[in-house]
């Protein structure tokens, strides 16, 4: 079944409506919103990885004209509640400003408020903090060991989470397998680092008792968390969602920023804003991604069929417990990747260290896990002397096996992985690619082919929360849409979150246009503030095509049914005999007997005497949609349906490495992508291309490196290297469509596509290139300098031999 | 101190601190908020404006240094209220953006390229935007937008002299 011809607007290559405002510079970003009389915050940050705060002398700063306040952690923690954490770790409290002890270099110690940002920065330098440096620990494995330096003494250890799951007969399957292979890999600390930093403005009205908030956010439960931390009823926090977010890919969380400015605005009676500069963002913005050590062991037979896997993943989550330990939970929903591995043992460990706090990053921990699985599969093929692609094909779930239940309790909805791979090979020619690689090798270049096959779980209901923290019973993760047709017949729809470039206004317009058979451009899409909103869980986990698209579909369908019911009543025929086309309802057997859009709208808004008895007047419908398939708690064995929909991607890459410099270059990149029915091809293609670019960055360039003294070495874009147009090669995307049986149009998620497999594919290619030298590169990012040194050493050895 | 700025072919007299960057001056004093702060140390290019037609980082330049030059910001590119230049329209056609934060600077960098080179190669396009970081798109649809705009503008200008026409 394909979508072609099935839809009128869905899947057609339509423009993205948001683009018009951006190309003329009329986006409305948080820094563009400046309330009258706003004051500015700059931060005083700790220069040590761990230190006791002995004293804070604010006098010189406060003496500067234009400086109105200096807030410290003692005051703020006395007046607010600690920030919410995901796990049950009451002795690891997290405050926006350090209380007594600072636990990473860059942690906020005080917030200076002045009438200009420049002045606030000057005054921040005039705040004198006396520190007593404390012992610190940076390495995750070190922190995990008994007797390690404690980041939070009261917690008694550095371990936030250490759970081992066993799904299926792991030991039995290992014992029955003729071969075992153990492989360790590391995923380095990087993040998606949007070009816009995090920013927030808050304005408290003490007479209305209302806190207005404008923020650059992509985070579920933001109004709730803000209200709880500030000890306000949620009805006193009004978050404005009509703020364009300048990129996020998971990281724009910013609750701590919001608590600071929210408190200050209440305290001072003026609007207050905090727009991070880049250094504040890099070291104290709490947006670093996973830093994960994997130890993977697999059991397999002579044919390379993998029967069982044991995975240990230790994540260094930084100094405080945010939501980040849950990033070890999401991969449970795709712990075997696209493969038929029968049993799995999974140990998930989250430790605190004296590094910047980790937060959610694109794919929420799935991309590192995919990298670990894929690199292990490469090693299995190499061990058996099998072709890496052939070996994957033998292990992949086959089309006829869906829906497919994996050992950890999730059922994959649909897929045709072999077909996607065949399409990629038709595009790239695997034998040709191998011939090209070998030709390059013969010419003296290091060359390698990279392969990665992986899944994008999408649209879930946050089941990793109850899985990893039994005190949390979350099973609901809805999204909503409200549609109204006004009395002159125009359509307005609502969505209830900010967006960071995902084109949600286009999504909603397209879906409603499809259902009501009207031009999507005629559907206005607006974002009410949080007090006027229906529930939304924001664009996380590749969910909006499924969830917001689904909610818009159901609301539009209800509205269409209402129009049909009005027509049926007015024409005096049963509803079943009414047809609907292009906004007109007519008697199926006598199409001239009809009611036009204008007539139906007029009846609904003005002529209740012609409405079906008991029907609500007007034309306004809301729909709150649960995750497809509902939701349930994990069972006693830790099995749970984590996500309803699973997109598939297959990467095939040719990389060369300059043997003298160690500089990798991507010569060919072909990507097969299947996210079910595509609602907007331009958006899905862009997401995927962007995800590949992020993945290339994580694989080769980007790292939040720390020195031995515990200081972050990458605090600017001079040191944290972002791929430019030169580093991202042309990517050929081959499209395939296996609709999901669970969603309204067959769509699946695509917000994380590309990023899920690109790091694995690039690492696979680099390793294929250096394998003839007898070396392997098992940690990301693969920086030029380190790779160059490894290659030089290997060549020296070869010569020596 | 007072500075005379020629912005989008209009003269503005602005009272600035000597340390005020051109970026902050445009955004805070003149409310031209299409130029964006990204890194404020000259790497990301989100603050790009045109100075005498060349793409320049407004975060690395003081407002007082801009005195006497012709400054073009994104607000100066659209031909009329509610209208798009061919280049801006091409960015919409290929969806050469996502979040829109780097977009005004990308459009200006591309505008500077196309003003000098009506038929750029892929390499020349990549070069022209290589000082502008985009984290959303992986650049592909941006490169396509610029190539499409060049092609359309060449077509539109073919009967006339062709090169260097204002969009």
mmCIF file of C-alpha atoms in Angstrom, chain A residues 148-280:
data_model
loop_
_atom_site.group_PDB
_atom_site.id
_atom_site.type_symbol
_atom_site.label_atom_id
_atom_site.label_comp_id
_atom_site.label_asym_id
_atom_site.label_seq_id
_atom_site.Cartn_x
_atom_site.Cartn_y
_atom_site.Cartn_z
ATOM 1 C CA UNK A 148 35.080 7.916 44.533
ATOM 2 C CA UNK A 149 34.998 11.604 45.346
ATOM 3 C CA UNK A 150 31.346 12.428 45.956
ATOM 4 C CA UNK A 151 29.651 15.125 43.922
ATOM 5 C CA UNK A 152 26.688 15.193 46.309
ATOM 6 C CA UNK A 153 27.821 14.030 49.716
ATOM 7 C CA UNK A 154 24.338 13.550 51.133
ATOM 8 C CA UNK A 155 23.464 11.114 48.343
ATOM 9 C CA UNK A 156 26.170 8.761 49.543
ATOM 10 C CA UNK A 157 27.387 7.775 46.057
ATOM 11 C CA UNK A 158 27.609 9.208 42.583
ATOM 12 C CA UNK A 159 25.136 6.725 41.185
ATOM 13 C CA UNK A 160 21.728 8.088 40.219
ATOM 14 C CA UNK A 161 20.611 4.989 38.401
ATOM 15 C CA UNK A 162 21.949 1.463 38.156
ATOM 16 C CA UNK A 163 19.391 -1.006 36.849
ATOM 17 C CA UNK A 164 19.940 -4.297 35.104
ATOM 18 C CA UNK A 165 17.148 -5.724 33.005
ATOM 19 C CA UNK A 166 17.071 -9.199 31.555
ATOM 20 C CA UNK A 167 14.576 -9.806 28.788
ATOM 21 C CA UNK A 168 14.425 -13.378 27.536
ATOM 22 C CA UNK A 169 16.768 -16.307 28.217
ATOM 23 C CA UNK A 170 20.049 -14.425 28.006
ATOM 24 C CA UNK A 171 22.371 -16.888 29.755
ATOM 25 C CA UNK A 172 20.801 -19.841 27.969
ATOM 26 C CA UNK A 173 21.190 -18.145 24.587
ATOM 27 C CA UNK A 174 24.792 -17.252 25.333
ATOM 28 C CA UNK A 175 25.544 -20.811 26.410
ATOM 29 C CA UNK A 176 23.957 -22.199 23.257
ATOM 30 C CA UNK A 177 25.891 -19.937 20.885
ATOM 31 C CA UNK A 178 29.203 -21.044 19.362
ATOM 32 C CA UNK A 179 30.648 -17.511 19.223
ATOM 33 C CA UNK A 180 30.829 -14.541 21.558
ATOM 34 C CA UNK A 181 32.275 -11.109 20.970
ATOM 35 C CA UNK A 182 32.742 -8.260 23.375
ATOM 36 C CA UNK A 183 33.244 -4.718 22.169
ATOM 37 C CA UNK A 184 33.534 -1.416 24.000
ATOM 38 C CA UNK A 185 32.802 1.968 22.454
ATOM 39 C CA UNK A 186 32.452 5.505 23.738
ATOM 40 C CA UNK A 187 30.091 8.255 22.701
ATOM 41 C CA UNK A 188 31.641 11.629 23.460
ATOM 42 C CA UNK A 189 29.939 14.578 25.076
ATOM 43 C CA UNK A 190 28.371 16.776 22.403
ATOM 44 C CA UNK A 191 25.041 18.441 21.821
ATOM 45 C CA UNK A 192 22.900 19.898 19.111
ATOM 46 C CA UNK A 193 23.916 23.476 20.031
ATOM 47 C CA UNK A 194 21.357 25.702 18.299
ATOM 48 C CA UNK A 195 22.551 28.962 16.736
ATOM 49 C CA UNK A 196 20.125 30.852 18.986
ATOM 50 C CA UNK A 197 21.091 30.527 22.646
ATOM 51 C CA UNK A 198 18.451 30.014 25.297
ATOM 52 C CA UNK A 199 16.527 33.120 26.312
ATOM 53 C CA UNK A 200 13.577 34.025 28.507
ATOM 54 C CA UNK A 201 11.745 37.168 29.566
ATOM 55 C CA UNK A 202 9.356 37.274 32.509
ATOM 56 C CA UNK A 203 7.074 40.026 33.666
ATOM 57 C CA UNK A 204 5.144 39.847 36.943
ATOM 58 C CA UNK A 205 1.994 41.890 37.459
ATOM 59 C CA UNK A 206 1.426 41.964 41.256
ATOM 60 C CA UNK A 207 -2.102 43.313 40.962
ATOM 61 C CA UNK A 208 -3.311 40.724 38.484
ATOM 62 C CA UNK A 209 -1.005 38.125 40.101
ATOM 63 C CA UNK A 210 0.171 37.015 36.694
ATOM 64 C CA UNK A 211 3.598 36.072 35.440
ATOM 65 C CA UNK A 212 3.908 36.512 31.688
ATOM 66 C CA UNK A 213 6.685 34.455 30.153
ATOM 67 C CA UNK A 214 8.227 34.550 26.689
ATOM 68 C CA UNK A 215 10.871 31.912 26.198
ATOM 69 C CA UNK A 216 12.856 30.034 23.615
ATOM 70 C CA UNK A 217 11.722 26.593 24.692
ATOM 71 C CA UNK A 218 11.108 23.056 23.540
ATOM 72 C CA UNK A 219 10.166 21.228 26.695
ATOM 73 C CA UNK A 220 7.144 19.347 27.989
ATOM 74 C CA UNK A 221 5.437 20.631 31.162
ATOM 75 C CA UNK A 222 7.194 23.991 31.065
ATOM 76 C CA UNK A 223 4.375 26.084 32.559
ATOM 77 C CA UNK A 224 3.798 23.393 35.201
ATOM 78 C CA UNK A 225 7.449 23.187 36.233
ATOM 79 C CA UNK A 226 7.820 26.956 36.280
ATOM 80 C CA UNK A 227 4.762 27.362 38.480
ATOM 81 C CA UNK A 228 5.805 24.587 40.854
ATOM 82 C CA UNK A 229 9.309 25.959 41.301
ATOM 83 C CA UNK A 230 8.036 29.503 41.834
ATOM 84 C CA UNK A 231 5.299 28.302 44.199
ATOM 85 C CA UNK A 232 2.588 29.805 42.028
ATOM 86 C CA UNK A 233 -0.671 28.285 40.874
ATOM 87 C CA UNK A 234 -0.356 27.335 37.231
ATOM 88 C CA UNK A 235 -3.153 29.778 36.501
ATOM 89 C CA UNK A 236 -0.737 32.551 37.492
ATOM 90 C CA UNK A 237 1.822 31.601 34.873
ATOM 91 C CA UNK A 238 1.040 32.620 31.316
ATOM 92 C CA UNK A 239 3.537 31.246 28.831
ATOM 93 C CA UNK A 240 3.335 32.787 25.379
ATOM 94 C CA UNK A 241 3.752 30.110 22.758
ATOM 95 C CA UNK A 242 3.808 32.493 19.789
ATOM 96 C CA UNK A 243 7.573 32.784 20.091
ATOM 97 C CA UNK A 244 9.730 31.390 17.289
ATOM 98 C CA UNK A 245 12.470 29.179 18.665
ATOM 99 C CA UNK A 246 15.819 29.484 16.919
ATOM 100 C CA UNK A 247 16.630 25.799 16.858
ATOM 101 C CA UNK A 248 16.492 23.328 19.717
ATOM 102 C CA UNK A 249 16.696 19.638 18.724
ATOM 103 C CA UNK A 250 15.877 18.761 22.303
ATOM 104 C CA UNK A 251 18.038 21.096 24.321
ATOM 105 C CA UNK A 252 15.948 24.238 24.839
ATOM 106 C CA UNK A 253 14.783 23.309 28.336
ATOM 107 C CA UNK A 254 15.593 26.385 30.367
ATOM 108 C CA UNK A 255 13.521 25.850 33.495
ATOM 109 C CA UNK A 256 16.362 27.138 35.661
ATOM 110 C CA UNK A 257 16.693 30.280 33.557
ATOM 111 C CA UNK A 258 12.972 30.839 33.894
ATOM 112 C CA UNK A 259 12.950 30.438 37.650
ATOM 113 C CA UNK A 260 15.705 33.048 37.931
ATOM 114 C CA UNK A 261 13.951 35.690 35.842
ATOM 115 C CA UNK A 262 10.512 34.803 37.165
ATOM 116 C CA UNK A 263 11.676 35.216 40.730
ATOM 117 C CA UNK A 264 13.549 38.427 39.939
ATOM 118 C CA UNK A 265 10.578 39.949 38.177
ATOM 119 C CA UNK A 266 8.387 39.193 41.190
ATOM 120 C CA UNK A 267 11.018 40.423 43.604
ATOM 121 C CA UNK A 268 11.815 43.640 41.734
ATOM 122 C CA UNK A 269 8.470 44.472 40.127
ATOM 123 C CA UNK A 270 9.989 44.968 36.677
ATOM 124 C CA UNK A 271 10.225 42.775 33.582
ATOM 125 C CA UNK A 272 13.478 40.833 33.596
ATOM 126 C CA UNK A 273 15.171 38.942 30.850
ATOM 127 C CA UNK A 274 18.076 36.580 30.465
ATOM 128 C CA UNK A 275 19.422 35.986 26.988
ATOM 129 C CA UNK A 276 22.463 33.726 27.305
ATOM 130 C CA UNK A 277 25.621 34.729 25.552
ATOM 131 C CA UNK A 278 27.480 31.899 23.891
ATOM 132 C CA UNK A 279 29.826 31.263 26.785
ATOM 133 C CA UNK A 280 26.973 31.121 29.296
#
